[in-house]
Short mmCIF file of C-alpha atoms in Angstrom, two decimals:
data_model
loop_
_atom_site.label_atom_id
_atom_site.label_comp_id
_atom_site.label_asym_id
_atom_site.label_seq_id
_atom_site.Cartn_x
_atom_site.Cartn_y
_atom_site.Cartn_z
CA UNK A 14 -59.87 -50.05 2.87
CA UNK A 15 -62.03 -47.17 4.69
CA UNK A 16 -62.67 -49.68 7.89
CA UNK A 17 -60.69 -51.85 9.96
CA UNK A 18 -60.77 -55.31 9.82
CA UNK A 19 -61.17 -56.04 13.31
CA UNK A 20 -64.41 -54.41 13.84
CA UNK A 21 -68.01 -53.49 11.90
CA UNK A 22 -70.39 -55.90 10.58
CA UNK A 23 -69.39 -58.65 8.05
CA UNK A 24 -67.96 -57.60 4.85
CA UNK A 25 -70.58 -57.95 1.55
CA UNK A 26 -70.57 -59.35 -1.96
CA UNK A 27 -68.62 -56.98 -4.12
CA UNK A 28 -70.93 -55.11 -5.95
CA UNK A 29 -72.16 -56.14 -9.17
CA UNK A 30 -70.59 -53.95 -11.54
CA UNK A 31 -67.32 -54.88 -10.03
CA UNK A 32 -68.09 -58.35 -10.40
CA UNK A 33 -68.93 -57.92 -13.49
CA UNK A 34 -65.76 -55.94 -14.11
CA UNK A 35 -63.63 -58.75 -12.50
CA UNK A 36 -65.46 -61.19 -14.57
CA UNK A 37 -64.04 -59.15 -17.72
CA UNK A 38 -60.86 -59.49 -16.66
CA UNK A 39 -60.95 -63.12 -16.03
CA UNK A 40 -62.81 -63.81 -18.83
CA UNK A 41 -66.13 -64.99 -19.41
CA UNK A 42 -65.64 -68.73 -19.79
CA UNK A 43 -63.32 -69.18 -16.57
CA UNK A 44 -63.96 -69.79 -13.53
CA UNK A 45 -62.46 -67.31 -10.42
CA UNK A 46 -59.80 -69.51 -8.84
CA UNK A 47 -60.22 -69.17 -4.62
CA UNK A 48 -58.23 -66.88 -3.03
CA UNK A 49 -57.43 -68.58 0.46
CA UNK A 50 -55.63 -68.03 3.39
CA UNK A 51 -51.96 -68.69 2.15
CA UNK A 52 -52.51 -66.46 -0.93
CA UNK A 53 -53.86 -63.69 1.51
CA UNK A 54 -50.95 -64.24 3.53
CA UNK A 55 -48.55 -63.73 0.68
CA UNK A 56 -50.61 -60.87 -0.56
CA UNK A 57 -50.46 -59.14 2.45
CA UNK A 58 -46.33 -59.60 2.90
CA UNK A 59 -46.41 -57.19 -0.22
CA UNK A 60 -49.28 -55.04 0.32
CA UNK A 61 -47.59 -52.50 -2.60
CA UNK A 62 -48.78 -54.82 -5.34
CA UNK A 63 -51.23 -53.88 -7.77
CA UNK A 64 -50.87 -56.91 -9.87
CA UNK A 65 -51.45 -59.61 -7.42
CA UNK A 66 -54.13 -57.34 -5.91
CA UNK A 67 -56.00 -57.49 -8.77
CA UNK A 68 -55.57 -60.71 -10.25
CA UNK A 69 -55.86 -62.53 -7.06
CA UNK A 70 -59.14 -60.64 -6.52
CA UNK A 71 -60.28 -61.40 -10.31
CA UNK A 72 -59.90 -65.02 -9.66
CA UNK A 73 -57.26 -65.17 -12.26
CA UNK A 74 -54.94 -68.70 -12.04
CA UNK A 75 -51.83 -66.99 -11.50
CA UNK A 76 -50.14 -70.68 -12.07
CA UNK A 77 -51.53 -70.99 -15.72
CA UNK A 78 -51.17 -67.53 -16.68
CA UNK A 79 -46.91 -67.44 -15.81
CA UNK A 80 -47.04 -70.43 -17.94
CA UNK A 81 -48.63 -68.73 -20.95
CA UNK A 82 -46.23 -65.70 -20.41
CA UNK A 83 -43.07 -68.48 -20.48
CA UNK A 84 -42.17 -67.74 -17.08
CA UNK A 85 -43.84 -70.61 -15.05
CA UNK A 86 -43.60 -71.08 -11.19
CA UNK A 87 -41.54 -73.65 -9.96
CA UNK A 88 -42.72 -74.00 -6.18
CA UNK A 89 -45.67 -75.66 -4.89
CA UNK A 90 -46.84 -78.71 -3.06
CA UNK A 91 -46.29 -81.50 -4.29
CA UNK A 92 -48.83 -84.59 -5.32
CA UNK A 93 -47.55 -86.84 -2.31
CA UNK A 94 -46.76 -83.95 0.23
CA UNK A 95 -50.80 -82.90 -0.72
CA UNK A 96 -51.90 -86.53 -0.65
CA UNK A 97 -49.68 -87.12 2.86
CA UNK A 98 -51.46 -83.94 4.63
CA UNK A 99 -54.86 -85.39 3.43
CA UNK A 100 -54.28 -88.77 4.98
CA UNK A 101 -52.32 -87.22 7.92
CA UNK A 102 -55.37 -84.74 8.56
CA UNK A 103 -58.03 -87.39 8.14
CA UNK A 104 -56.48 -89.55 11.13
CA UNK A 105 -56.28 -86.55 13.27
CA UNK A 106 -59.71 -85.74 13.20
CA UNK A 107 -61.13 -89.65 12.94
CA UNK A 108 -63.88 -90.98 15.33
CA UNK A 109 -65.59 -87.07 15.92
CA UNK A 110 -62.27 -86.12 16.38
CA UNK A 111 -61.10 -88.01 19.11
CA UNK A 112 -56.59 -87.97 18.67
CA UNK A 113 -57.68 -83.60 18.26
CA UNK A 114 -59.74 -83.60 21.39
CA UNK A 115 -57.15 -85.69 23.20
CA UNK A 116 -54.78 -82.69 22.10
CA UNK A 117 -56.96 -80.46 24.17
CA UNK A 118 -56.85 -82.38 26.99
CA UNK A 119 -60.64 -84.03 26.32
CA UNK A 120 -60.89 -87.58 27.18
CA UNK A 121 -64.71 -88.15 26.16
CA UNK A 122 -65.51 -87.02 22.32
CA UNK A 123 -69.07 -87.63 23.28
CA UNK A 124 -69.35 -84.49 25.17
CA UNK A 125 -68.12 -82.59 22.29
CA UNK A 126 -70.35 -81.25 19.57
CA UNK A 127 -69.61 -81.76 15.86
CA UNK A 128 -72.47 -79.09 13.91
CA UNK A 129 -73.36 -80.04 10.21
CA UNK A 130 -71.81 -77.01 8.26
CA UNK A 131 -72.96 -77.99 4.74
CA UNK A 132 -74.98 -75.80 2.67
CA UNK A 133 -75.64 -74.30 -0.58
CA UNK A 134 -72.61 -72.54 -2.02
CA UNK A 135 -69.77 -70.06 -0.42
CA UNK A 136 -72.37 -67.94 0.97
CA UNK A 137 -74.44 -70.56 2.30
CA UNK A 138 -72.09 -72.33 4.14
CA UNK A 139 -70.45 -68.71 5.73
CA UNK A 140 -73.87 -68.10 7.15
CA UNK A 141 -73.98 -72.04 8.53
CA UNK A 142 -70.40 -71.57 10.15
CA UNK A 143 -71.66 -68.27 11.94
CA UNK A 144 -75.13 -69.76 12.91
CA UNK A 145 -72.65 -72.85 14.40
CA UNK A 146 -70.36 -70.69 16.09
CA UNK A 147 -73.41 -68.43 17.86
CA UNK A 148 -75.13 -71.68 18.71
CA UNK A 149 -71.92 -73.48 20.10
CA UNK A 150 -70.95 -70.17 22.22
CA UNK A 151 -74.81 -69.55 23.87
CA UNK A 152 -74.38 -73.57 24.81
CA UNK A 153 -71.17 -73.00 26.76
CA UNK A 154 -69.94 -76.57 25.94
CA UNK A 155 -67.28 -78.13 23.92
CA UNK A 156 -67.91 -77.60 20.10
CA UNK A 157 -65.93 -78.86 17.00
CA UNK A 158 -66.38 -77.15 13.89
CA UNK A 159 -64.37 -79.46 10.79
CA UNK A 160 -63.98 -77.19 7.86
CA UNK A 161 -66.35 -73.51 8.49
CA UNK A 162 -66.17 -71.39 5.99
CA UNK A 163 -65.50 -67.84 7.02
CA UNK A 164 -65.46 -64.60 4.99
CA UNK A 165 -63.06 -61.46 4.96
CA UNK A 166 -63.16 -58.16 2.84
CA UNK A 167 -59.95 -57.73 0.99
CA UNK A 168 -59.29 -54.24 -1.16
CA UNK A 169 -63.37 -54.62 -1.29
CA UNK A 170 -63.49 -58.04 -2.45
CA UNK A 171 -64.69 -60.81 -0.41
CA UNK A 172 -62.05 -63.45 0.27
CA UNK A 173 -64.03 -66.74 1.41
CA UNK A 174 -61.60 -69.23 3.76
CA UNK A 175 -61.73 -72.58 5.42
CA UNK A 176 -59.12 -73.15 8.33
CA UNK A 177 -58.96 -77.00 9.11
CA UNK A 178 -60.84 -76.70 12.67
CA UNK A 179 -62.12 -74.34 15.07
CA UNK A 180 -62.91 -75.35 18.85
CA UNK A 181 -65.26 -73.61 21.00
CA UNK A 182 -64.62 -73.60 24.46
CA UNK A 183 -67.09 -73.72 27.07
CA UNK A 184 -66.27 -69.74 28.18
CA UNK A 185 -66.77 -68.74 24.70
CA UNK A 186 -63.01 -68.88 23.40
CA UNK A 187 -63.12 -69.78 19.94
CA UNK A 188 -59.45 -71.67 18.81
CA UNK A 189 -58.06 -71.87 15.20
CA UNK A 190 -56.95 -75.07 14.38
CA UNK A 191 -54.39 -76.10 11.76
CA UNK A 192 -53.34 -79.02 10.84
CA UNK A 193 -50.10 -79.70 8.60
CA UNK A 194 -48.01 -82.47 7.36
CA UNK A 195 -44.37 -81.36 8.44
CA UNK A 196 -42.85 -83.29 11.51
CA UNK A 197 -42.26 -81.76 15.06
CA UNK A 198 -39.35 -83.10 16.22
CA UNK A 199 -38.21 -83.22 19.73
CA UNK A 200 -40.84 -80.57 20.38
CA UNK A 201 -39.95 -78.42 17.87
CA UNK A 202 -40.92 -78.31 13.83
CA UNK A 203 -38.84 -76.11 11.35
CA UNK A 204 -39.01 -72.39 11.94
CA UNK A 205 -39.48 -71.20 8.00
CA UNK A 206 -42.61 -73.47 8.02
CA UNK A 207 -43.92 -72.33 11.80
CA UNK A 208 -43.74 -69.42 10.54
CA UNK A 209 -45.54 -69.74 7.43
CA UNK A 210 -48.50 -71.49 9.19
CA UNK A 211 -48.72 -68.83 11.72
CA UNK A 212 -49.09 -66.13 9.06
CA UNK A 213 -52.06 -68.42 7.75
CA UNK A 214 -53.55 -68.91 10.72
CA UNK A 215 -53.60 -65.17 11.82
CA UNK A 216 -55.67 -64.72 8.50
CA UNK A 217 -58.70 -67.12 9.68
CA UNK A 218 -58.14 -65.30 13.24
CA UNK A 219 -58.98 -62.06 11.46
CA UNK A 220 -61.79 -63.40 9.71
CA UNK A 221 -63.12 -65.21 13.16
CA UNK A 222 -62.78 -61.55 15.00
CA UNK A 223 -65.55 -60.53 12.39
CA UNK A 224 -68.06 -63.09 13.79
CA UNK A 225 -67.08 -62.67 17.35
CA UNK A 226 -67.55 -58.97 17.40
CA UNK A 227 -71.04 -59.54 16.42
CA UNK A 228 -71.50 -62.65 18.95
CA UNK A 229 -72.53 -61.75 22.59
CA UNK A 230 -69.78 -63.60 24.68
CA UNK A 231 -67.36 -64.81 22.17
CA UNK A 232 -63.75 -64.02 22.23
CA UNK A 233 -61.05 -65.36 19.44
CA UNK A 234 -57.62 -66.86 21.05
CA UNK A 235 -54.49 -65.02 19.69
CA UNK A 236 -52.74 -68.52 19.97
CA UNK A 237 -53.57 -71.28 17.44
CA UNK A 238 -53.08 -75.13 17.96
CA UNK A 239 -50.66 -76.10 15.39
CA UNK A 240 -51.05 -80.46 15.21
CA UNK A 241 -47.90 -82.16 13.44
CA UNK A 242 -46.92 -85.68 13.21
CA UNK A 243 -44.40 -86.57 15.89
CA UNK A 244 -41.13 -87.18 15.50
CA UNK A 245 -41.29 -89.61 12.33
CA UNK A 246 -43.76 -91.01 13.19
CA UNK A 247 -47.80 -90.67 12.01
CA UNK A 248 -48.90 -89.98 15.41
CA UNK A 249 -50.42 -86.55 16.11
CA UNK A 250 -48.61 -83.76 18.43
CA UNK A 251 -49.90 -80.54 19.26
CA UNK A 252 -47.91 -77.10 19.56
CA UNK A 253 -49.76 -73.07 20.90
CA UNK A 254 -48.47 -70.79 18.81
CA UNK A 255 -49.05 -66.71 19.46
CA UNK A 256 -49.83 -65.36 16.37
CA UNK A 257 -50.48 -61.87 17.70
CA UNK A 258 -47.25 -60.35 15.87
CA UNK A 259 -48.64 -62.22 12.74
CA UNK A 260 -52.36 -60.83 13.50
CA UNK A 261 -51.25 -57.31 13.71
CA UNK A 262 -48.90 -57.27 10.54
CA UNK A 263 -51.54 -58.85 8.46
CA UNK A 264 -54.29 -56.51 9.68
CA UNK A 265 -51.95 -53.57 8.79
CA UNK A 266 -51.08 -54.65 5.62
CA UNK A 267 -54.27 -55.77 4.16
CA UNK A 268 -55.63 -52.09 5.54
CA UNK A 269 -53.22 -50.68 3.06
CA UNK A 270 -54.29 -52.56 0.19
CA UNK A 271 -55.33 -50.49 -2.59
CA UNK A 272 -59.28 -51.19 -3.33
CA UNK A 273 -59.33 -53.39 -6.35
CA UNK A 274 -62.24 -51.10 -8.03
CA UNK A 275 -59.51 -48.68 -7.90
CA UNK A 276 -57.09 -50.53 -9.22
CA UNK A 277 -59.52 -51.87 -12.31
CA UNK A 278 -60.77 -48.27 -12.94
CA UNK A 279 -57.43 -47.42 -14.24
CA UNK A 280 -57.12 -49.78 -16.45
CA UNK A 281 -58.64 -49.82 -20.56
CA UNK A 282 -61.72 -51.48 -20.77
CA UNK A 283 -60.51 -53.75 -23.41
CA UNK A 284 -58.37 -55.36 -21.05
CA UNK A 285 -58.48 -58.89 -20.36
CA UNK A 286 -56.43 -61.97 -18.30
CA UNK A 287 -58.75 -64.07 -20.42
CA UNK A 288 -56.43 -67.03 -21.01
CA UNK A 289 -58.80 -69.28 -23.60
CA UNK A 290 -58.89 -66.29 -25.81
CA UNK A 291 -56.15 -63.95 -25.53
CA UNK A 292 -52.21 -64.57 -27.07
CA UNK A 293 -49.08 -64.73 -25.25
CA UNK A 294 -48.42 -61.10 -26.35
CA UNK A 295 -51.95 -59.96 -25.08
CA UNK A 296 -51.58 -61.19 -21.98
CA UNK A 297 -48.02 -59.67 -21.40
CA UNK A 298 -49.38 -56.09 -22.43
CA UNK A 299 -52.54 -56.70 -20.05
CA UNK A 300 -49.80 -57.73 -16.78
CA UNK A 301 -47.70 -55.00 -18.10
CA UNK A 302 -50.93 -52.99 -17.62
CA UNK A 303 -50.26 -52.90 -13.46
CA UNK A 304 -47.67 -52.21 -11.50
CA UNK A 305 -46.04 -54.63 -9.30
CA UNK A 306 -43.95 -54.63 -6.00
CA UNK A 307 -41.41 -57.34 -7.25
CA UNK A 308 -38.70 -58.11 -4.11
CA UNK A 309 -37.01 -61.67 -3.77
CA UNK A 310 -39.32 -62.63 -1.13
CA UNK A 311 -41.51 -63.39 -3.92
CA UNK A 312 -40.28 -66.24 -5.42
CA UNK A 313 -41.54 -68.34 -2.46
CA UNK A 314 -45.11 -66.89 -2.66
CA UNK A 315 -46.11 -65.74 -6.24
CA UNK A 316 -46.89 -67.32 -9.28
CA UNK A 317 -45.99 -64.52 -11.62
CA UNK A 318 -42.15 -63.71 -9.08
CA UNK A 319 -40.10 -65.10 -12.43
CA UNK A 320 -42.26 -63.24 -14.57
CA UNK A 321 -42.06 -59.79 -12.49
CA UNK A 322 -38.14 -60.58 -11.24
CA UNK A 323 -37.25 -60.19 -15.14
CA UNK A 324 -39.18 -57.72 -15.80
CA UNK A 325 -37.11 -55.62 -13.14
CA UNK A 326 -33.84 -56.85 -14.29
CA UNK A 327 -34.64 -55.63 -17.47
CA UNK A 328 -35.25 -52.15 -16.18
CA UNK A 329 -32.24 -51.85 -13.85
CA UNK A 330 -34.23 -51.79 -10.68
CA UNK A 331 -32.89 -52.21 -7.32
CA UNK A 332 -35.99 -54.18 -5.95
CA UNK A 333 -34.38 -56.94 -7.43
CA UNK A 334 -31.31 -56.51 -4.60
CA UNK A 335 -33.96 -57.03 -2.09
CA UNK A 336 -36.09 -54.72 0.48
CA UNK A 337 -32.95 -53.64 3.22
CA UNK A 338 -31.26 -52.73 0.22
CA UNK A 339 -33.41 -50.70 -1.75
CA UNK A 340 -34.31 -48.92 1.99
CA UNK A 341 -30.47 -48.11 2.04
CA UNK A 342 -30.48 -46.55 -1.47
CA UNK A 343 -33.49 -43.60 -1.10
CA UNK A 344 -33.69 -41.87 -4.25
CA UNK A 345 -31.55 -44.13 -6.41
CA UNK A 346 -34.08 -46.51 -8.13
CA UNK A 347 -32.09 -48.24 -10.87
CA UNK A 348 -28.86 -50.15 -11.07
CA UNK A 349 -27.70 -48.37 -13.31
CA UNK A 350 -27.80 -44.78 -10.80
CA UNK A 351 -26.14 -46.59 -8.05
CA UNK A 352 -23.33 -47.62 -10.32
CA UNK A 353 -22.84 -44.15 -11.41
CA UNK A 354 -23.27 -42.66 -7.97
CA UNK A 355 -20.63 -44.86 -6.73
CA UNK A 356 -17.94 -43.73 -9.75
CA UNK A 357 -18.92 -39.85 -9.20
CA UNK A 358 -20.51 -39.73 -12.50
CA UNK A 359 -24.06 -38.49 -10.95
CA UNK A 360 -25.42 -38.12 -7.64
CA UNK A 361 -24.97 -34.99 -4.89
CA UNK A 362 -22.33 -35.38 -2.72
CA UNK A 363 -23.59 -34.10 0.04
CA UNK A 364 -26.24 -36.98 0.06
CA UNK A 365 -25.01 -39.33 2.75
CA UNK A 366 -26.37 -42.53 0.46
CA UNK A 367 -23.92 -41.44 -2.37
CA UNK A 368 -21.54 -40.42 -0.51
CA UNK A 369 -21.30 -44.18 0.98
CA UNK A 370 -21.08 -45.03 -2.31
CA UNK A 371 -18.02 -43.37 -3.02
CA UNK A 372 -16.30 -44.27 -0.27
CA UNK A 373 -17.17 -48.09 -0.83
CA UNK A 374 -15.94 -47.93 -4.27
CA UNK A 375 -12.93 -45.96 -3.01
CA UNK A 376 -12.16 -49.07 -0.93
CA UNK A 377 -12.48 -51.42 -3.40
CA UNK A 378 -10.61 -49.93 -5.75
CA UNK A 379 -7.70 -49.69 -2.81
CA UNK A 380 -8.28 -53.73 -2.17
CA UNK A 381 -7.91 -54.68 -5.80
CA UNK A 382 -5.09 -52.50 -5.83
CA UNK A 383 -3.26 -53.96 -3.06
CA UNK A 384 -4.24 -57.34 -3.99
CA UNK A 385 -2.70 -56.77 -7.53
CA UNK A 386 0.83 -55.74 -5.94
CA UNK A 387 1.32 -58.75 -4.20
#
């Protein structure tokens, strides 16, 4: 993207020949599944990615389309964990609020404000949650906003999300909220999962900074309240987490996304995701169509990682040994080159990578060796 994310005025509708376009793609008959703040987390841990780029900014149900290319994902939330964080959500924020104020230190949920943020459709309710933030920040009271809707450009598409809560605070500190279903034990949850929810929340702190830069006196907090059940129990505990690491990876790697207008412009106009209509064979030339940025990281975050992981075991490639790996290996790019590196089949020896090689095979060969005289 030409403009940072942390500054400028409010990113707009894609423009309609690109929706259009990325109507094509989905097909006419489907409708564009939401691209929220986990997915844009995800996307921007692998910012090299064509494919998700573009689907993901399509619309396009990753989920169903692995299926119909026989490579389904086999992650996700499941029915109870989604139907636990409902119930465990809807008791944190029950009577205005009152177990999430007490987590701020509020005693009195009457002196809090609660704005009505429906209205008609994503855009409508983007310009309500801005109107509701301005409002709540010229007050300078206490203001509780359950479910805005915020908006952030991504590769030129606009990405509409909806953190759990935001507080305003009386000096014009808006706080990201977000609420999840894993237990904090002893004061402490799970790091994998902290870690997960802090890469969320740093994309609705992105998306806040948009708002704020255009609202006089309003600041956005670099820490989020992260509310768990305690202990193993169903009572609500509270945790401040910095996401300002988080913040600036995400910012960095969403710059570097490549615009998806770019990304459809090379592609044949006959193209299509379009899973009512196209076969199993279509749809694996149209994937085929884009490159991906396959690593192993994927499997926890991508519908299509089985899809893409044998794809690259098919063509040798050492993306499929992980990141630090294919870091260590420069100009070697298959399997099959490393292999032949390491035996003194190919490669310059005077490049320090295969010359590593060498040596490590030399040893090897010296350990079997030894082993075998024994």
């Amino acid at each position: 993207m030409s403009e940072s994310l942390d500054s400028g005025p409010p990113p707009q509708a894609p423009t309609t020949a690109l929706r259009q376009r990325l109507a094509e793609l989905r097909g006419p008959a489907a409708q564009p599944h939401p691209l929220d703040a986990r997915a844009l987390a995800a996307l921007a841990a692998n910012p090299g990615c064509k494919r998700r780029a573009l689907l993901d900014g399509a619309g396009v149900d990753k989920g169903a389309l692995a299926s119909a290319l026989g490579s389904p994902a086999t992650f996700g939330q499941s029915q109870f964990a989604f139907m636990r964080g409902n119930a465990f959500e809807a008791r944190v924020k029950a009577d205005g609020g009152r177990e999430l104020l007490k987590l701020l230190g509020l005693e009195r949920p009457a002196e809090v404000a609660v704005p009505e943020l429906a209205a008609a459709g994503p855009e409508g309710r983007t310009a309500r949650t801005a109107l509701a933030l301005r409002e709540a920040t010229a007050a300078g009271g206490w203001t509780l906003l359950d479910h805005p809707l915020l908006v952030l450009e991504v590769a030129g598409s606009a990405a509409y999300l909806e953190p759990d809560a935001v507080v305003v605070h009386p000096d014009g500190r808006w706080t990201v909220v977000e609420i999840k279903s894993f237990p904090m034990i002893d004061g402490s949850a799970d790091a994998a999962k902290v870690g997960a929810a802090a890469r969320q929340a740093a994309v609705y702190v992105l998306a806040l900074e948009r708002v704020a830069a255009l609202t006089d006196g309003a600041s956005v907090a670099h820490s989020v309240l992260l509310v768990c059940p305690k202990d193993f129990s169903n009572l609500p505990t509270a945790s401040v987490v910095d996401v300002r690491k988080q913040l600036s990876v995400t910012r960095r790697q969403l710059t570097r996304l490549t615009r998806i207008e770019d990304i459809a412009a090379a592609l044949p106009e006959d193209l299509s995701f379009d899973l009512e209509t196209c076969s199993a064979e279509e749809l694996t030339t149209a994937v085929e169509s884009v490159p991906h940025a396959y690593a192993p990281e994927c499997l926890a975050a991508c519908e299509l990682a089985f899809h893409c992981r044998d794809r690259a075991r098919e063509a040798g490639s050492v993306e499929t040994l992980g990141r630090p790996v294919r870091g260590e290996l420069g100009g070697l790019t298959t399997v099959g080159d490393v292999l032949a590196a390491a035996r003194g089949e190919a490669g310059d020896p005077d490049d320090p990578t295969v010359a590593a090689l060498r040596r490590a095979a030399a040893l090897r060969a010296e350990s079997l060796e030894a082993a075998a005289c024994r």
